[in-house]
Amino acid sequence: PTTYSTSKRVLDSTPPSFSSALQLSFAEAKINLSWAAATDNQSTTEPGSDIFFEIYRKRGGSFTNPLDPTTDAQAAMMARVAQSVARTWTDLGTDFISGQPYFYTVCAVDATGNRKCDGNVKDYVIPDLLPPTITSFTTNKGEDDYEWTLSWVAADVVTTAPNLLYKIYAKQSNVESDTATTGDTVVFIQTGTSTFAGVRGPINKDVYIHYLLVVEDADGNKASKNLTVYSQNKVTLATVRSTEGLITGNTKIVIVGDGLKPDLQVKIGESDCQSIVRYSKKHVICRTPAGTAGSVNVRVINADGSSATLANAYV
């Protein structure tokens, strides 16, 4: 007998088998999705038999029909990923809007175009992604001041002013162009304020103090601004003019040096020089107290404790 055989390829109309077990995580202002594998009734060895995953996203509310997101006019297919390549996708969030919920679902599609959506939806409310703004970071320090205040103006689009966190880092150096970083010493940390008062530099030293203000909102976004202050507390004495006077005192003397502040004290030996007049940071005049015979030291003391002594400067 004669036997005849033939074969006919039938169009695939069966969607993949797919239970997504969809997972969502948020990190570094991005949304990361991952899902399970899908299987199909067609041989995986046939050309073009790969399964693809379609990732759909909707902002503001969930899908009208999660089992077929293609029917939702407000939903968008964000990506099409081959199963042979990956089962993960990252939404880079370039168009995210803070405070808005974003909904995601994944469908599996075979080579023929049969689609299977399991209706599993994950969502995430986008936190505040914008850092605060720092309008100003200033100081009221003058040349003669040994104490000053740091002030700033900052705001955030979401976090209210009382809930903004302020940190100030400080670094001392002899180089004006240096800047403080978050690796330096924290000298201030507080919420809901705009000043740091009573700030002082080291005594007996001229030094640049570099500050870094970091403002952090409730969602961890940060902004920073730098400021440098020149702290001048070094005192030096060069000469004392009219070095000889009566033992009964009241001799006018001129003290020449540097770093002489307006509220200084002058000691002639162990006694206070009287009627002090400061003409500049380099010149002071005062009248000597009654003293004892012999040469004595002249000492200048600023209100912050900085001082300098010129040995045997007055006879």
Coordinates of N, CA and C in Angstrom, one line a residue, residues 61-189:
G61 N -3.1 56.9 39.4 CA -4.1 55.9 39.8 C -3.8 54.6 39.2
S62 N -4.5 53.5 39.7 CA -4.2 52.2 39.1 C -4.8 52.0 37.7
F63 N -4.5 50.9 37.1 CA -5.0 50.6 35.7 C -6.5 50.3 35.8
T64 N -7.2 50.8 34.8 CA -8.7 50.5 34.8 C -8.9 49.0 34.6
N65 N -8.0 48.3 33.9 CA -8.1 46.8 33.8 C -6.7 46.3 33.8
P66 N -6.2 45.9 35.0 CA -4.8 45.4 35.1 C -4.6 44.1 34.2
L67 N -5.7 43.4 33.9 CA -5.5 42.2 33.1 C -5.3 42.5 31.6
D68 N -5.5 43.8 31.2 CA -5.2 44.3 29.9 C -4.9 45.8 29.9
P69 N -3.7 46.1 30.3 CA -3.4 47.6 30.5 C -3.3 48.3 29.1
T70 N -3.3 47.6 28.0 CA -3.3 48.3 26.7 C -4.6 49.0 26.5
T71 N -5.7 48.7 27.2 CA -7.0 49.4 27.1 C -7.1 50.7 27.9
D72 N -6.1 51.0 28.7 CA -6.1 52.1 29.5 C -5.4 53.3 28.8
A73 N -6.1 54.3 28.4 CA -5.5 55.4 27.7 C -4.5 56.2 28.5
Q74 N -4.5 56.1 29.8 CA -3.6 56.8 30.6 C -2.3 56.0 30.9
A75 N -2.3 54.8 30.5 CA -1.1 53.9 30.8 C -0.2 54.0 29.6
A76 N 1.1 53.7 29.8 CA 2.1 53.7 28.8 C 3.0 52.5 28.9
M77 N 3.3 51.9 27.7 CA 4.3 50.8 27.7 C 5.6 51.5 27.8
M78 N 6.4 51.2 28.9 CA 7.6 51.9 29.1 C 8.8 51.1 28.4
A79 N 8.7 49.8 28.3 CA 9.8 49.0 27.8 C 9.3 47.7 27.3
R80 N 10.1 47.0 26.4 CA 9.8 45.7 26.0 C 11.2 44.9 26.1
V81 N 11.2 43.9 27.0 CA 12.4 43.2 27.4 C 12.3 41.7 27.0
A82 N 13.3 41.2 26.3 CA 13.3 39.8 25.9 C 13.6 39.0 27.2
Q83 N 12.9 37.8 27.4 CA 13.2 37.0 28.5 C 14.6 36.4 28.4
S84 N 15.1 36.2 27.2 CA 16.5 35.7 27.1 C 17.5 36.7 27.5
V85 N 17.1 38.0 27.7 CA 18.0 39.0 28.0 C 18.0 39.3 29.5
A86 N 16.8 39.6 30.0 CA 16.6 40.0 31.4 C 15.2 39.8 31.9
R87 N 15.0 39.7 33.2 CA 13.7 39.8 33.8 C 13.7 40.9 34.9
T88 N 14.4 42.0 34.6 CA 14.4 43.2 35.4 C 14.4 44.4 34.5
W89 N 13.9 45.5 35.1 CA 13.9 46.8 34.4 C 13.9 47.9 35.4
T90 N 14.6 49.0 35.1 CA 14.7 50.1 36.0 C 14.1 51.4 35.3
D91 N 13.2 52.0 36.0 CA 12.6 53.3 35.6 C 13.5 54.4 36.1
L92 N 14.2 55.1 35.3 CA 15.2 56.1 35.7 C 14.6 57.3 36.3
G93 N 13.3 57.4 36.2 CA 12.6 58.5 36.9 C 12.9 59.9 36.4
T94 N 13.2 60.0 35.1 CA 13.6 61.4 34.6 C 12.3 62.3 34.5
D95 N 11.1 61.7 34.6 CA 9.9 62.5 34.6 C 9.1 62.3 35.8
F96 N 9.7 61.8 36.9 CA 8.9 61.6 38.1 C 8.5 62.9 38.7
I97 N 7.3 62.9 39.3 CA 6.8 64.1 40.0 C 6.7 63.8 41.5
S98 N 7.3 64.6 42.3 CA 7.3 64.3 43.7 C 5.9 64.3 44.3
G99 N 5.6 63.3 45.1 CA 4.3 63.2 45.8 C 3.3 62.4 45.0
Q100 N 3.6 62.0 43.7 CA 2.7 61.3 42.9 C 2.9 59.8 43.0
P101 N 1.8 59.0 42.9 CA 1.9 57.5 42.9 C 2.1 57.0 41.5
Y102 N 3.0 56.1 41.3 CA 3.2 55.4 40.0 C 2.9 53.9 40.1
F103 N 2.1 53.4 39.2 CA 1.7 52.0 39.2 C 2.3 51.3 38.0
Y104 N 2.7 50.0 38.3 CA 3.4 49.2 37.3 C 2.8 47.8 37.2
T105 N 2.8 47.3 36.0 CA 2.4 45.9 35.8 C 3.2 45.4 34.6
V106 N 3.4 44.0 34.5 CA 4.2 43.4 33.5 C 3.3 42.3 32.8
C107 N 3.4 42.3 31.5 CA 2.7 41.3 30.7 C 3.8 40.5 29.9
A108 N 3.5 39.2 29.7 CA 4.3 38.3 28.8 C 3.7 38.2 27.5
V109 N 4.5 38.3 26.4 CA 4.0 38.2 25.0 C 4.9 37.2 24.3
D110 N 4.2 36.3 23.6 CA 5.0 35.3 22.8 C 5.3 35.9 21.4
A111 N 6.0 35.1 20.6 CA 6.5 35.5 19.3 C 5.3 35.8 18.4
T112 N 4.2 35.2 18.6 CA 3.0 35.4 17.7 C 2.2 36.7 18.1
G113 N 2.5 37.1 19.3 CA 1.8 38.3 19.8 C 0.7 38.0 20.9
N114 N 0.6 36.8 21.3 CA -0.3 36.4 22.3 C 0.2 37.0 23.7
R115 N -0.7 37.7 24.4 CA -0.3 38.5 25.6 C -0.9 37.9 26.8
K116 N -0.2 37.7 27.9 CA -0.7 37.3 29.1 C -0.3 38.3 30.2
C117 N -1.3 38.9 30.8 CA -1.1 39.8 32.0 C -1.8 39.2 33.2
D118 N -1.1 39.1 34.3 CA -1.6 38.4 35.4 C -2.3 39.4 36.4
G119 N -2.3 40.7 36.1 CA -3.1 41.6 36.9 C -2.3 42.0 38.2
N120 N -1.1 41.6 38.3 CA -0.3 41.9 39.5 C 0.2 43.4 39.3
V121 N -0.2 44.3 40.2 CA 0.2 45.7 40.1 C 1.0 46.1 41.4
K122 N 2.1 46.8 41.1 CA 2.8 47.4 42.2 C 2.9 48.9 42.1
D123 N 2.9 49.6 43.2 CA 2.9 51.1 43.1 C 3.8 51.7 44.1
Y124 N 4.2 52.9 43.9 CA 5.1 53.6 44.8 C 4.8 55.1 44.7
V125 N 4.7 55.8 45.8 CA 4.6 57.2 45.9 C 5.9 57.9 45.8
I126 N 6.2 58.7 44.8 CA 7.5 59.3 44.7 C 7.7 60.3 45.8
P127 N 8.8 60.2 46.6 CA 9.1 61.2 47.6 C 9.6 62.5 47.0
D128 N 9.9 63.4 47.9 CA 10.5 64.7 47.4 C 11.9 64.4 46.9
L129 N 12.1 64.7 45.6 CA 13.4 64.4 45.0 C 14.2 65.7 44.8
L130 N 13.6 66.8 45.1 CA 14.4 68.1 44.9 C 15.0 68.5 46.2
P131 N 16.3 68.9 46.2 CA 17.0 69.3 47.4 C 16.5 70.7 47.8
P132 N 16.7 71.1 49.1 CA 16.4 72.4 49.5 C 17.2 73.5 48.7
T133 N 16.8 74.7 48.8 CA 17.6 75.8 48.3 C 18.2 76.6 49.4
I134 N 19.4 77.0 49.3 CA 20.1 77.9 50.2 C 20.3 79.2 49.5
T135 N 19.5 80.2 50.0 CA 19.6 81.6 49.3 C 20.8 82.3 49.8
S136 N 21.2 82.2 51.1 CA 22.4 82.9 51.5 C 23.0 82.1 52.7
F137 N 24.3 82.3 52.9 CA 25.0 81.8 54.1 C 26.1 82.9 54.4
T138 N 25.9 83.7 55.5 CA 26.7 84.9 55.7 C 27.1 84.9 57.2
T139 N 27.9 85.9 57.5 CA 28.4 86.2 58.9 C 28.4 87.7 59.1
N140 N 28.2 88.0 60.4 CA 28.3 89.4 60.7 C 29.7 89.8 61.3
K141 N 30.6 89.0 61.1 CA 32.0 89.2 61.7 C 32.6 90.4 61.1
G142 N 33.1 91.3 62.0 CA 34.0 92.4 61.6 C 35.4 92.1 61.9
E143 N 36.4 93.0 61.5 CA 37.8 92.7 61.7 C 38.1 92.6 63.2
D144 N 37.5 93.4 64.0 CA 37.9 93.4 65.4 C 37.1 92.4 66.3
D145 N 36.1 91.8 65.7 CA 35.3 90.9 66.4 C 36.0 89.5 66.7
Y146 N 35.9 89.1 68.0 CA 36.4 87.8 68.3 C 35.2 86.8 68.5
E147 N 34.0 87.3 68.3 CA 32.8 86.4 68.4 C 31.8 86.9 67.3
W148 N 31.2 85.9 66.6 CA 30.3 86.3 65.5 C 29.2 85.3 65.4
T149 N 28.3 85.6 64.5 CA 27.1 84.7 64.2 C 27.1 84.3 62.8
L150 N 26.8 83.1 62.5 CA 26.6 82.6 61.1 C 25.1 82.5 60.9
S151 N 24.6 83.1 59.7 CA 23.2 83.1 59.4 C 23.0 82.6 58.0
W152 N 21.8 82.0 57.8 CA 21.5 81.5 56.5 C 20.0 81.6 56.2
V153 N 19.6 81.5 55.0 CA 18.3 81.5 54.5 C 18.1 80.2 53.6
A154 N 17.2 79.3 54.0 CA 17.0 78.1 53.2 C 15.5 77.8 53.2
A155 N 15.1 77.0 52.1 CA 13.7 76.6 52.0 C 13.7 75.3 51.2
D156 N 12.5 74.6 51.3 CA 12.3 73.4 50.6 C 10.9 73.4 50.0
V157 N 10.7 72.7 48.9 CA 9.3 72.7 48.3 C 8.3 71.8 49.0
V158 N 8.8 70.9 49.8 CA 7.9 70.0 50.5 C 8.1 70.1 52.1
T159 N 9.3 69.9 52.5 CA 9.6 70.0 54.0 C 9.5 71.4 54.5
T160 N 8.7 71.6 55.5 CA 8.5 72.9 56.1 C 9.8 73.4 56.9
A161 N 10.0 74.7 57.0 CA 11.2 75.2 57.6 C 11.5 74.6 59.0
P162 N 10.5 74.4 59.9 CA 10.9 73.9 61.2 C 11.4 72.5 61.1
N163 N 11.2 71.8 60.0 CA 11.7 70.4 59.9 C 12.9 70.2 59.1
L164 N 13.5 71.3 58.6 CA 14.7 71.2 57.9 C 15.9 71.0 58.9
L165 N 16.8 70.1 58.5 CA 17.9 69.8 59.4 C 19.2 70.6 58.9
Y166 N 19.8 71.3 59.8 CA 21.0 72.1 59.5 C 22.3 71.5 60.2
K167 N 23.3 71.3 59.4 CA 24.6 70.8 59.9 C 25.6 71.8 59.4
I168 N 26.6 72.1 60.3 CA 27.7 73.0 59.9 C 29.0 72.2 60.2
Y169 N 29.8 72.1 59.2 CA 31.2 71.5 59.4 C 32.2 72.7 59.3
A170 N 33.3 72.5 60.1 CA 34.3 73.6 60.2 C 35.7 73.0 60.0
K171 N 36.5 73.8 59.4 CA 37.9 73.4 59.2 C 38.8 74.7 59.3
Q172 N 39.9 74.6 60.1 CA 40.8 75.7 60.2 C 42.0 75.5 59.3
S173 N 42.5 76.6 58.6 CA 43.7 76.5 57.8 C 44.3 77.8 57.6
N174 N 45.5 77.9 57.1 CA 46.2 79.1 56.8 C 46.0 79.5 55.4
V175 N 45.2 78.8 54.6 CA 45.0 79.0 53.2 C 43.5 79.5 53.0
E176 N 43.4 80.7 52.4 CA 42.1 81.3 52.3 C 41.2 80.5 51.3
S177 N 41.8 79.9 50.3 CA 41.0 79.2 49.2 C 40.6 77.8 49.6
D178 N 41.0 77.4 50.8 CA 40.5 76.0 51.3 C 39.0 76.1 51.5
T179 N 38.4 74.9 51.5 CA 37.0 74.8 51.8 C 36.7 73.6 52.8
A180 N 35.7 73.7 53.6 CA 35.3 72.6 54.5 C 34.5 71.6 53.7
T181 N 34.6 70.3 54.2 CA 33.8 69.2 53.6 C 33.1 68.5 54.7
T182 N 32.3 67.5 54.3 CA 31.6 66.7 55.3 C 32.6 65.8 56.0
G183 N 33.8 65.7 55.6 CA 34.8 65.0 56.4 C 35.4 65.7 57.6
D184 N 35.0 67.0 57.7 CA 35.6 67.9 58.7 C 34.7 67.8 60.0
T185 N 35.0 68.6 61.0 CA 34.3 68.5 62.3 C 33.0 69.1 62.2
V186 N 32.0 68.4 62.8 CA 30.6 69.0 62.9 C 30.6 69.9 64.1
V187 N 30.3 71.2 63.9 CA 30.3 72.1 65.0 C 28.8 72.6 65.3
F188 N 27.9 72.2 64.5 CA 26.5 72.6 64.7 C 25.5 71.6 64.0
I189 N 24.5 71.2 64.7 CA 23.4 70.4 64.1 C 22.1 70.7 64.9

